[in-house]
């Protein structure tokens, strides 16, 4: 019988190698929603804990309004909530994941939308911070959402983007510095500035995480 840990690995393999269309991605996460937390925790992955801690070091005001982007079942928001943050919204394409998040009662507004290059129905300059953990995965988000991130976060606000180093190295639309070049392009356009870029261990060897922290200008 499959353990919860091996289920998590199998799911990750499936979504990154088989699922290509947005509707299949949504269906995949809808079907995984109820066991997502259990699978992720048993896999040893601690990205949400470390990522929430990173955001808090750049945005210590616990009244800050934060958007957990690609929030899924709200694991990152849950960690932010433990740190005292109470003003968190969540956005994700999977309604069933948002339903799980809603039961935790840690976020205010929950926005269900598939994000691409289109404008999201969120007012400009309304967040002090945005955190996206595990949203940049093959077939998930692309750099075309950066303009929207910059639009909805206030000038001076902080954007934390955490993804697996492996996808930066191997996934065609991100690899060969493409994702980083798209970030740098926004720097050259004076839309945001990079305040930190680093790596952390997300739980075991397969979870080397890359983190980018930008300040909106
Ligand atoms: C690996 S999960 C990460 C969830 C959560 N951030 C966490 O750390 O537990 C990726 C999430 O991104 C969402 N997602 C993928 N592509 C998306 C898109 N284009 N627009 C909105 N959400 C998307 C999925 O529904 C899924 O919940």
PDB file of C-alpha atoms and ligand atoms in Angstrom:
ATOM      1  CA  UNK A   1       0.000   0.000   0.000  1.00  0.00           C
ATOM      2  CA  UNK A   2       1.178   3.529  -0.805  1.00  0.00           C
ATOM      3  CA  UNK A   3       2.267   5.605   2.178  1.00  0.00           C
ATOM      4  CA  UNK A   4       1.194   9.224   2.427  1.00  0.00           C
ATOM      5  CA  UNK A   5       4.821  10.187   1.731  1.00  0.00           C
ATOM      6  CA  UNK A   6       5.039   8.147  -1.471  1.00  0.00           C
ATOM      7  CA  UNK A   7       1.628   9.473  -2.538  1.00  0.00           C
ATOM      8  CA  UNK A   8       3.035  13.004  -2.320  1.00  0.00           C
ATOM      9  CA  UNK A   9       5.989  12.054  -4.526  1.00  0.00           C
ATOM     10  CA  UNK A  10       3.759  10.281  -7.018  1.00  0.00           C
ATOM     11  CA  UNK A  11       1.386  13.295  -7.181  1.00  0.00           C
ATOM     12  CA  UNK A  12       4.240  15.704  -7.746  1.00  0.00           C
ATOM     13  CA  UNK A  13       5.640  13.537 -10.513  1.00  0.00           C
ATOM     14  CA  UNK A  14       2.212  13.315 -12.142  1.00  0.00           C
ATOM     15  CA  UNK A  15       1.403  17.032 -12.062  1.00  0.00           C
ATOM     16  CA  UNK A  16       4.827  18.037 -13.364  1.00  0.00           C
ATOM     17  CA  UNK A  17       5.074  15.487 -16.148  1.00  0.00           C
ATOM     18  CA  UNK A  18       1.552  14.540 -17.266  1.00  0.00           C
ATOM     19  CA  UNK A  19      -0.736  17.500 -16.522  1.00  0.00           C
ATOM     20  CA  UNK A  20      -0.412  20.233 -19.133  1.00  0.00           C
ATOM     21  CA  UNK A  21      -3.780  21.963 -19.561  1.00  0.00           C
ATOM     22  CA  UNK A  22      -5.173  24.464 -17.022  1.00  0.00           C
ATOM     23  CA  UNK A  23      -8.441  22.529 -16.569  1.00  0.00           C
ATOM     24  CA  UNK A  24      -6.490  19.332 -15.842  1.00  0.00           C
ATOM     25  CA  UNK A  25      -4.333  21.198 -13.342  1.00  0.00           C
ATOM     26  CA  UNK A  26      -7.441  22.472 -11.547  1.00  0.00           C
ATOM     27  CA  UNK A  27      -8.991  18.989 -11.565  1.00  0.00           C
ATOM     28  CA  UNK A  28      -5.749  17.515 -10.224  1.00  0.00           C
ATOM     29  CA  UNK A  29      -5.622  19.892  -7.242  1.00  0.00           C
ATOM     30  CA  UNK A  30      -9.388  19.648  -6.675  1.00  0.00           C
ATOM     31  CA  UNK A  31      -9.044  15.872  -6.351  1.00  0.00           C
ATOM     32  CA  UNK A  32      -5.973  16.156  -4.107  1.00  0.00           C
ATOM     33  CA  UNK A  33      -7.368  18.860  -1.840  1.00  0.00           C
ATOM     34  CA  UNK A  34      -8.607  16.729   1.062  1.00  0.00           C
ATOM     35  CA  UNK A  35      -5.351  14.788   1.474  1.00  0.00           C
ATOM     36  CA  UNK A  36      -2.912  17.485   0.311  1.00  0.00           C
ATOM     37  CA  UNK A  37      -1.883  18.659   3.793  1.00  0.00           C
ATOM     38  CA  UNK A  38      -1.373  15.164   5.155  1.00  0.00           C
ATOM     39  CA  UNK A  39       0.681  14.140   2.092  1.00  0.00           C
ATOM     40  CA  UNK A  40       2.823  17.258   2.185  1.00  0.00           C
ATOM     41  CA  UNK A  41       3.502  17.074   5.915  1.00  0.00           C
ATOM     42  CA  UNK A  42       4.452  13.395   5.771  1.00  0.00           C
ATOM     43  CA  UNK A  43       6.783  14.080   2.826  1.00  0.00           C
ATOM     44  CA  UNK A  44       8.915  16.191   5.179  1.00  0.00           C
ATOM     45  CA  UNK A  45       8.451  19.306   3.058  1.00  0.00           C
ATOM     46  CA  UNK A  46       8.698  22.415   5.209  1.00  0.00           C
ATOM     47  CA  UNK A  47       8.594  25.152   2.552  1.00  0.00           C
ATOM     48  CA  UNK A  48       5.544  26.922   4.024  1.00  0.00           C
ATOM     49  CA  UNK A  49       7.129  27.203   7.506  1.00  0.00           C
ATOM     50  CA  UNK A  50      10.403  28.667   6.255  1.00  0.00           C
ATOM     51  CA  UNK A  51       8.726  30.889   3.660  1.00  0.00           C
ATOM     52  CA  UNK A  52       6.357  32.423   6.213  1.00  0.00           C
ATOM     53  CA  UNK A  53       9.324  33.106   8.474  1.00  0.00           C
ATOM     54  CA  UNK A  54      11.181  34.801   5.588  1.00  0.00           C
ATOM     55  CA  UNK A  55       8.205  37.057   4.808  1.00  0.00           C
ATOM     56  CA  UNK A  56       7.853  37.995   8.483  1.00  0.00           C
ATOM     57  CA  UNK A  57      11.468  39.146   8.613  1.00  0.00           C
ATOM     58  CA  UNK A  58      10.782  41.631   5.785  1.00  0.00           C
ATOM     59  CA  UNK A  59       7.240  42.520   6.847  1.00  0.00           C
ATOM     60  CA  UNK A  60       7.186  42.354  10.656  1.00  0.00           C
ATOM     61  CA  UNK A  61       3.933  44.310  11.032  1.00  0.00           C
ATOM     62  CA  UNK A  62       1.355  41.599  11.767  1.00  0.00           C
ATOM     63  CA  UNK A  63      -1.451  43.961  10.677  1.00  0.00           C
ATOM     64  CA  UNK A  64      -0.013  43.936   7.146  1.00  0.00           C
ATOM     65  CA  UNK A  65      -2.463  42.863   4.466  1.00  0.00           C
ATOM     66  CA  UNK A  66      -0.995  39.830   2.716  1.00  0.00           C
ATOM     67  CA  UNK A  67      -2.048  37.808  -0.320  1.00  0.00           C
ATOM     68  CA  UNK A  68      -1.116  34.118  -0.273  1.00  0.00           C
ATOM     69  CA  UNK A  69      -0.838  33.585  -4.024  1.00  0.00           C
ATOM     70  CA  UNK A  70      -1.511  30.029  -5.252  1.00  0.00           C
ATOM     71  CA  UNK A  71      -2.436  29.387  -1.618  1.00  0.00           C
ATOM     72  CA  UNK A  72      -3.865  25.913  -2.206  1.00  0.00           C
ATOM     73  CA  UNK A  73      -5.183  24.595   1.096  1.00  0.00           C
ATOM     74  CA  UNK A  74      -3.678  27.514   2.990  1.00  0.00           C
ATOM     75  CA  UNK A  75      -0.538  25.963   4.437  1.00  0.00           C
ATOM     76  CA  UNK A  76       1.489  29.168   4.071  1.00  0.00           C
ATOM     77  CA  UNK A  77      -1.333  31.301   5.462  1.00  0.00           C
ATOM     78  CA  UNK A  78      -1.528  28.833   8.355  1.00  0.00           C
ATOM     79  CA  UNK A  79       2.122  29.428   9.184  1.00  0.00           C
ATOM     80  CA  UNK A  80       1.671  33.204   8.862  1.00  0.00           C
ATOM     81  CA  UNK A  81      -1.306  32.945  11.179  1.00  0.00           C
ATOM     82  CA  UNK A  82       0.869  31.166  13.781  1.00  0.00           C
ATOM     83  CA  UNK A  83       3.245  34.133  13.552  1.00  0.00           C
ATOM     84  CA  UNK A  84       0.384  36.499  14.394  1.00  0.00           C
ATOM     85  CA  UNK A  85      -0.742  37.716  10.952  1.00  0.00           C
ATOM     86  CA  UNK A  86      -4.502  38.184  10.803  1.00  0.00           C
ATOM     87  CA  UNK A  87      -5.071  40.073   7.571  1.00  0.00           C
ATOM     88  CA  UNK A  88      -4.482  37.418   4.913  1.00  0.00           C
ATOM     89  CA  UNK A  89      -6.349  36.722   1.684  1.00  0.00           C
ATOM     90  CA  UNK A  90      -5.799  33.709  -0.535  1.00  0.00           C
ATOM     91  CA  UNK A  91      -5.915  33.119  -4.262  1.00  0.00           C
ATOM     92  CA  UNK A  92      -5.900  29.802  -6.068  1.00  0.00           C
ATOM     93  CA  UNK A  93      -7.380  28.127  -9.155  1.00  0.00           C
ATOM     94  CA  UNK A  94      -8.649  25.110  -7.224  1.00  0.00           C
ATOM     95  CA  UNK A  95     -11.979  25.772  -5.476  1.00  0.00           C
ATOM     96  CA  UNK A  96     -11.775  22.482  -3.560  1.00  0.00           C
ATOM     97  CA  UNK A  97      -8.376  23.533  -2.160  1.00  0.00           C
ATOM     98  CA  UNK A  98      -9.884  26.881  -1.191  1.00  0.00           C
ATOM     99  CA  UNK A  99     -12.743  25.014   0.519  1.00  0.00           C
ATOM    100  CA  UNK A 100     -10.167  23.199   2.676  1.00  0.00           C
ATOM    101  CA  UNK A 101      -8.452  26.535   3.374  1.00  0.00           C
ATOM    102  CA  UNK A 102     -11.795  28.121   4.325  1.00  0.00           C
ATOM    103  CA  UNK A 103     -12.392  25.498   7.017  1.00  0.00           C
ATOM    104  CA  UNK A 104      -9.158  26.570   8.718  1.00  0.00           C
ATOM    105  CA  UNK A 105     -10.596  30.060   9.196  1.00  0.00           C
ATOM    106  CA  UNK A 106      -7.246  31.823   8.791  1.00  0.00           C
ATOM    107  CA  UNK A 107      -7.911  33.902   5.674  1.00  0.00           C
ATOM    108  CA  UNK A 108     -10.441  36.601   4.879  1.00  0.00           C
ATOM    109  CA  UNK A 109     -11.148  36.734   1.176  1.00  0.00           C
ATOM    110  CA  UNK A 110     -10.577  33.621  -0.949  1.00  0.00           C
ATOM    111  CA  UNK A 111     -10.310  34.261  -4.663  1.00  0.00           C
ATOM    112  CA  UNK A 112     -10.713  31.414  -7.129  1.00  0.00           C
ATOM    113  CA  UNK A 113      -9.082  32.201 -10.464  1.00  0.00           C
ATOM    114  CA  UNK A 114      -6.708  30.593 -12.954  1.00  0.00           C
ATOM    115  CA  UNK A 115      -3.901  33.128 -13.335  1.00  0.00           C
ATOM    116  CA  UNK A 116      -2.240  33.824 -16.657  1.00  0.00           C
ATOM    117  CA  UNK A 117      -1.408  37.096 -18.373  1.00  0.00           C
ATOM    118  CA  UNK A 118      -4.861  38.583 -17.775  1.00  0.00           C
ATOM    119  CA  UNK A 119      -5.848  41.204 -15.236  1.00  0.00           C
ATOM    120  CA  UNK A 120      -7.009  39.725 -11.936  1.00  0.00           C
ATOM    121  CA  UNK A 121     -10.105  41.231 -10.305  1.00  0.00           C
ATOM    122  CA  UNK A 122      -8.173  42.740  -7.398  1.00  0.00           C
ATOM    123  CA  UNK A 123      -7.755  46.488  -6.817  1.00  0.00           C
ATOM    124  CA  UNK A 124      -4.367  48.087  -7.407  1.00  0.00           C
ATOM    125  CA  UNK A 125      -2.015  48.816  -4.485  1.00  0.00           C
ATOM    126  CA  UNK A 126      -4.048  46.935  -1.906  1.00  0.00           C
ATOM    127  CA  UNK A 127      -1.536  44.500  -0.390  1.00  0.00           C
ATOM    128  CA  UNK A 128       1.489  45.153   1.812  1.00  0.00           C
ATOM    129  CA  UNK A 129       2.878  41.764   0.928  1.00  0.00           C
ATOM    130  CA  UNK A 130       2.411  38.854  -1.454  1.00  0.00           C
ATOM    131  CA  UNK A 131       3.808  35.387  -0.914  1.00  0.00           C
ATOM    132  CA  UNK A 132       3.832  32.609  -3.469  1.00  0.00           C
ATOM    133  CA  UNK A 133       5.182  29.220  -2.400  1.00  0.00           C
ATOM    134  CA  UNK A 134       5.199  26.392  -4.893  1.00  0.00           C
ATOM    135  CA  UNK A 135       3.214  28.341  -7.478  1.00  0.00           C
ATOM    136  CA  UNK A 136       6.054  28.201 -10.001  1.00  0.00           C
ATOM    137  CA  UNK A 137       5.962  24.547 -10.959  1.00  0.00           C
ATOM    138  CA  UNK A 138       5.836  23.104 -14.485  1.00  0.00           C
ATOM    139  CA  UNK A 139       2.426  23.895 -15.979  1.00  0.00           C
ATOM    140  CA  UNK A 140       1.472  26.285 -13.151  1.00  0.00           C
ATOM    141  CA  UNK A 141       2.387  30.002 -13.044  1.00  0.00           C
ATOM    142  CA  UNK A 142       4.560  31.915 -15.469  1.00  0.00           C
ATOM    143  CA  UNK A 143       6.349  35.231 -15.381  1.00  0.00           C
ATOM    144  CA  UNK A 144       3.360  36.850 -17.097  1.00  0.00           C
ATOM    145  CA  UNK A 145       1.793  37.248 -13.630  1.00  0.00           C
ATOM    146  CA  UNK A 146       4.587  39.548 -12.373  1.00  0.00           C
ATOM    147  CA  UNK A 147       2.896  42.687 -13.710  1.00  0.00           C
ATOM    148  CA  UNK A 148      -0.229  41.811 -11.762  1.00  0.00           C
ATOM    149  CA  UNK A 149       1.779  41.127  -8.594  1.00  0.00           C
ATOM    150  CA  UNK A 150       3.395  44.532  -8.916  1.00  0.00           C
ATOM    151  CA  UNK A 151       0.064  46.213  -9.613  1.00  0.00           C
ATOM    152  CA  UNK A 152      -1.782  44.794  -6.596  1.00  0.00           C
ATOM    153  CA  UNK A 153       1.072  45.247  -4.090  1.00  0.00           C
ATOM    154  CA  UNK A 154       1.615  48.777  -2.780  1.00  0.00           C
ATOM    155  CA  UNK A 155       4.829  50.636  -3.547  1.00  0.00           C
ATOM    156  CA  UNK A 156       7.232  49.626  -0.779  1.00  0.00           C
ATOM    157  CA  UNK A 157       5.419  46.296  -0.372  1.00  0.00           C
ATOM    158  CA  UNK A 158       7.231  42.974  -0.363  1.00  0.00           C
ATOM    159  CA  UNK A 159       6.869  40.018  -2.733  1.00  0.00           C
ATOM    160  CA  UNK A 160       8.295  36.623  -1.742  1.00  0.00           C
ATOM    161  CA  UNK A 161       8.434  33.924  -4.397  1.00  0.00           C
ATOM    162  CA  UNK A 162       9.595  30.445  -3.406  1.00  0.00           C
ATOM    163  CA  UNK A 163      10.023  27.615  -5.875  1.00  0.00           C
ATOM    164  CA  UNK A 164      12.040  24.456  -6.230  1.00  0.00           C
ATOM    165  CA  UNK A 165      15.549  25.103  -7.518  1.00  0.00           C
ATOM    166  CA  UNK A 166      15.046  22.070  -9.769  1.00  0.00           C
ATOM    167  CA  UNK A 167      12.365  23.860 -11.802  1.00  0.00           C
ATOM    168  CA  UNK A 168      14.601  26.900 -12.236  1.00  0.00           C
ATOM    169  CA  UNK A 169      17.312  24.578 -13.523  1.00  0.00           C
ATOM    170  CA  UNK A 170      15.261  22.216 -15.659  1.00  0.00           C
ATOM    171  CA  UNK A 171      11.851  23.518 -16.684  1.00  0.00           C
ATOM    172  CA  UNK A 172      12.148  25.092 -20.104  1.00  0.00           C
ATOM    173  CA  UNK A 173      10.107  28.291 -19.534  1.00  0.00           C
ATOM    174  CA  UNK A 174      12.090  29.075 -16.328  1.00  0.00           C
ATOM    175  CA  UNK A 175      15.487  27.502 -17.048  1.00  0.00           C
ATOM    176  CA  UNK A 176      18.594  29.031 -18.608  1.00  0.00           C
ATOM    177  CA  UNK A 177      17.923  32.150 -16.521  1.00  0.00           C
ATOM    178  CA  UNK A 178      14.674  32.847 -18.332  1.00  0.00           C
ATOM    179  CA  UNK A 179      12.575  33.342 -15.213  1.00  0.00           C
ATOM    180  CA  UNK A 180      15.325  35.414 -13.600  1.00  0.00           C
ATOM    181  CA  UNK A 181      15.742  37.466 -16.766  1.00  0.00           C
ATOM    182  CA  UNK A 182      12.021  38.241 -16.693  1.00  0.00           C
ATOM    183  CA  UNK A 183      12.436  39.382 -13.076  1.00  0.00           C
ATOM    184  CA  UNK A 184      15.438  41.518 -14.022  1.00  0.00           C
ATOM    185  CA  UNK A 185      13.457  43.085 -16.842  1.00  0.00           C
ATOM    186  CA  UNK A 186      10.994  44.397 -14.225  1.00  0.00           C
ATOM    187  CA  UNK A 187      13.971  45.773 -12.289  1.00  0.00           C
ATOM    188  CA  UNK A 188      15.253  47.576 -15.352  1.00  0.00           C
ATOM    189  CA  UNK A 189      11.760  49.022 -15.836  1.00  0.00           C
ATOM    190  CA  UNK A 190      11.962  50.271 -12.217  1.00  0.00           C
ATOM    191  CA  UNK A 191       8.883  48.278 -11.209  1.00  0.00           C
ATOM    192  CA  UNK A 192      10.506  46.365  -8.369  1.00  0.00           C
ATOM    193  CA  UNK A 193      13.941  45.817  -6.870  1.00  0.00           C
ATOM    194  CA  UNK A 194      15.495  42.561  -5.755  1.00  0.00           C
ATOM    195  CA  UNK A 195      16.231  42.678  -2.052  1.00  0.00           C
ATOM    196  CA  UNK A 196      17.302  39.070  -1.570  1.00  0.00           C
ATOM    197  CA  UNK A 197      17.859  35.951  -3.600  1.00  0.00           C
ATOM    198  CA  UNK A 198      18.866  32.727  -1.935  1.00  0.00           C
ATOM    199  CA  UNK A 199      18.221  29.074  -1.319  1.00  0.00           C
ATOM    200  CA  UNK A 200      17.014  27.039   1.612  1.00  0.00           C
ATOM    201  CA  UNK A 201      16.584  23.420   2.406  1.00  0.00           C
ATOM    202  CA  UNK A 202      12.880  22.635   2.130  1.00  0.00           C
ATOM    203  CA  UNK A 203      13.013  19.391   4.064  1.00  0.00           C
ATOM    204  CA  UNK A 204      15.234  16.892   2.309  1.00  0.00           C
ATOM    205  CA  UNK A 205      17.571  16.754  -0.654  1.00  0.00           C
ATOM    206  CA  UNK A 206      14.800  16.809  -3.248  1.00  0.00           C
ATOM    207  CA  UNK A 207      13.484  20.034  -1.754  1.00  0.00           C
ATOM    208  CA  UNK A 208      16.211  22.598  -2.377  1.00  0.00           C
ATOM    209  CA  UNK A 209      14.198  25.784  -2.626  1.00  0.00           C
ATOM    210  CA  UNK A 210      15.015  29.053  -4.374  1.00  0.00           C
ATOM    211  CA  UNK A 211      13.677  32.266  -2.893  1.00  0.00           C
ATOM    212  CA  UNK A 212      13.336  35.685  -4.502  1.00  0.00           C
ATOM    213  CA  UNK A 213      12.318  38.710  -2.463  1.00  0.00           C
ATOM    214  CA  UNK A 214      11.404  41.912  -4.255  1.00  0.00           C
ATOM    215  CA  UNK A 215      10.291  45.314  -3.053  1.00  0.00           C
ATOM    216  CA  UNK A 216       7.724  47.068  -5.242  1.00  0.00           C
ATOM    217  CA  UNK A 217       8.810  50.514  -6.394  1.00  0.00           C
TER     218      UNK A 217
HETATM  219  C1  LIG B   1       2.175  22.940  -5.161  1.00  0.00           C
HETATM  220  S1  LIG B   1       0.652  23.733  -4.751  1.00  0.00           S
HETATM  221  C2  LIG B   1       1.189  24.923  -3.534  1.00  0.00           C
HETATM  222  C3  LIG B   1       0.101  25.324  -2.587  1.00  0.00           C
HETATM  223  C4  LIG B   1       0.529  26.184  -1.416  1.00  0.00           C
HETATM  224  N1  LIG B   1       1.134  27.429  -1.833  1.00  0.00           N
HETATM  225  C5  LIG B   1       1.463  25.440  -0.497  1.00  0.00           C
HETATM  226  O1  LIG B   1       2.636  25.842  -0.383  1.00  0.00           O
HETATM  227  O2  LIG B   1       1.021  24.469   0.138  1.00  0.00           O
HETATM  228  C6  LIG B   1       0.371  24.758  -6.185  1.00  0.00           C
HETATM  229  C7  LIG B   1      -0.963  25.499  -6.168  1.00  0.00           C
HETATM  230  O3  LIG B   1      -0.970  26.408  -7.265  1.00  0.00           O
HETATM  231  C8  LIG B   1      -2.275  26.452  -7.813  1.00  0.00           C
HETATM  232  N2  LIG B   1      -2.125  26.905  -9.202  1.00  0.00           N
HETATM  233  C9  LIG B   1      -1.425  26.302 -10.180  1.00  0.00           C
HETATM  234  N3  LIG B   1      -1.451  27.025 -11.300  1.00  0.00           N
HETATM  235  C10 LIG B   1      -2.223  28.118 -11.031  1.00  0.00           C
HETATM  236  C11 LIG B   1      -2.621  29.243 -11.801  1.00  0.00           C
HETATM  237  N4  LIG B   1      -2.204  29.411 -13.067  1.00  0.00           N
HETATM  238  N5  LIG B   1      -3.418  30.159 -11.223  1.00  0.00           N
HETATM  239  C12 LIG B   1      -3.812  30.014  -9.937  1.00  0.00           C
HETATM  240  N6  LIG B   1      -3.443  28.971  -9.149  1.00  0.00           N
HETATM  241  C13 LIG B   1      -2.655  28.031  -9.694  1.00  0.00           C
HETATM  242  C14 LIG B   1      -2.804  25.040  -7.663  1.00  0.00           C
HETATM  243  O4  LIG B   1      -4.211  24.982  -7.692  1.00  0.00           O
HETATM  244  C15 LIG B   1      -2.183  24.622  -6.322  1.00  0.00           C
HETATM  245  O5  LIG B   1      -3.075  24.855  -5.258  1.00  0.00           O
END
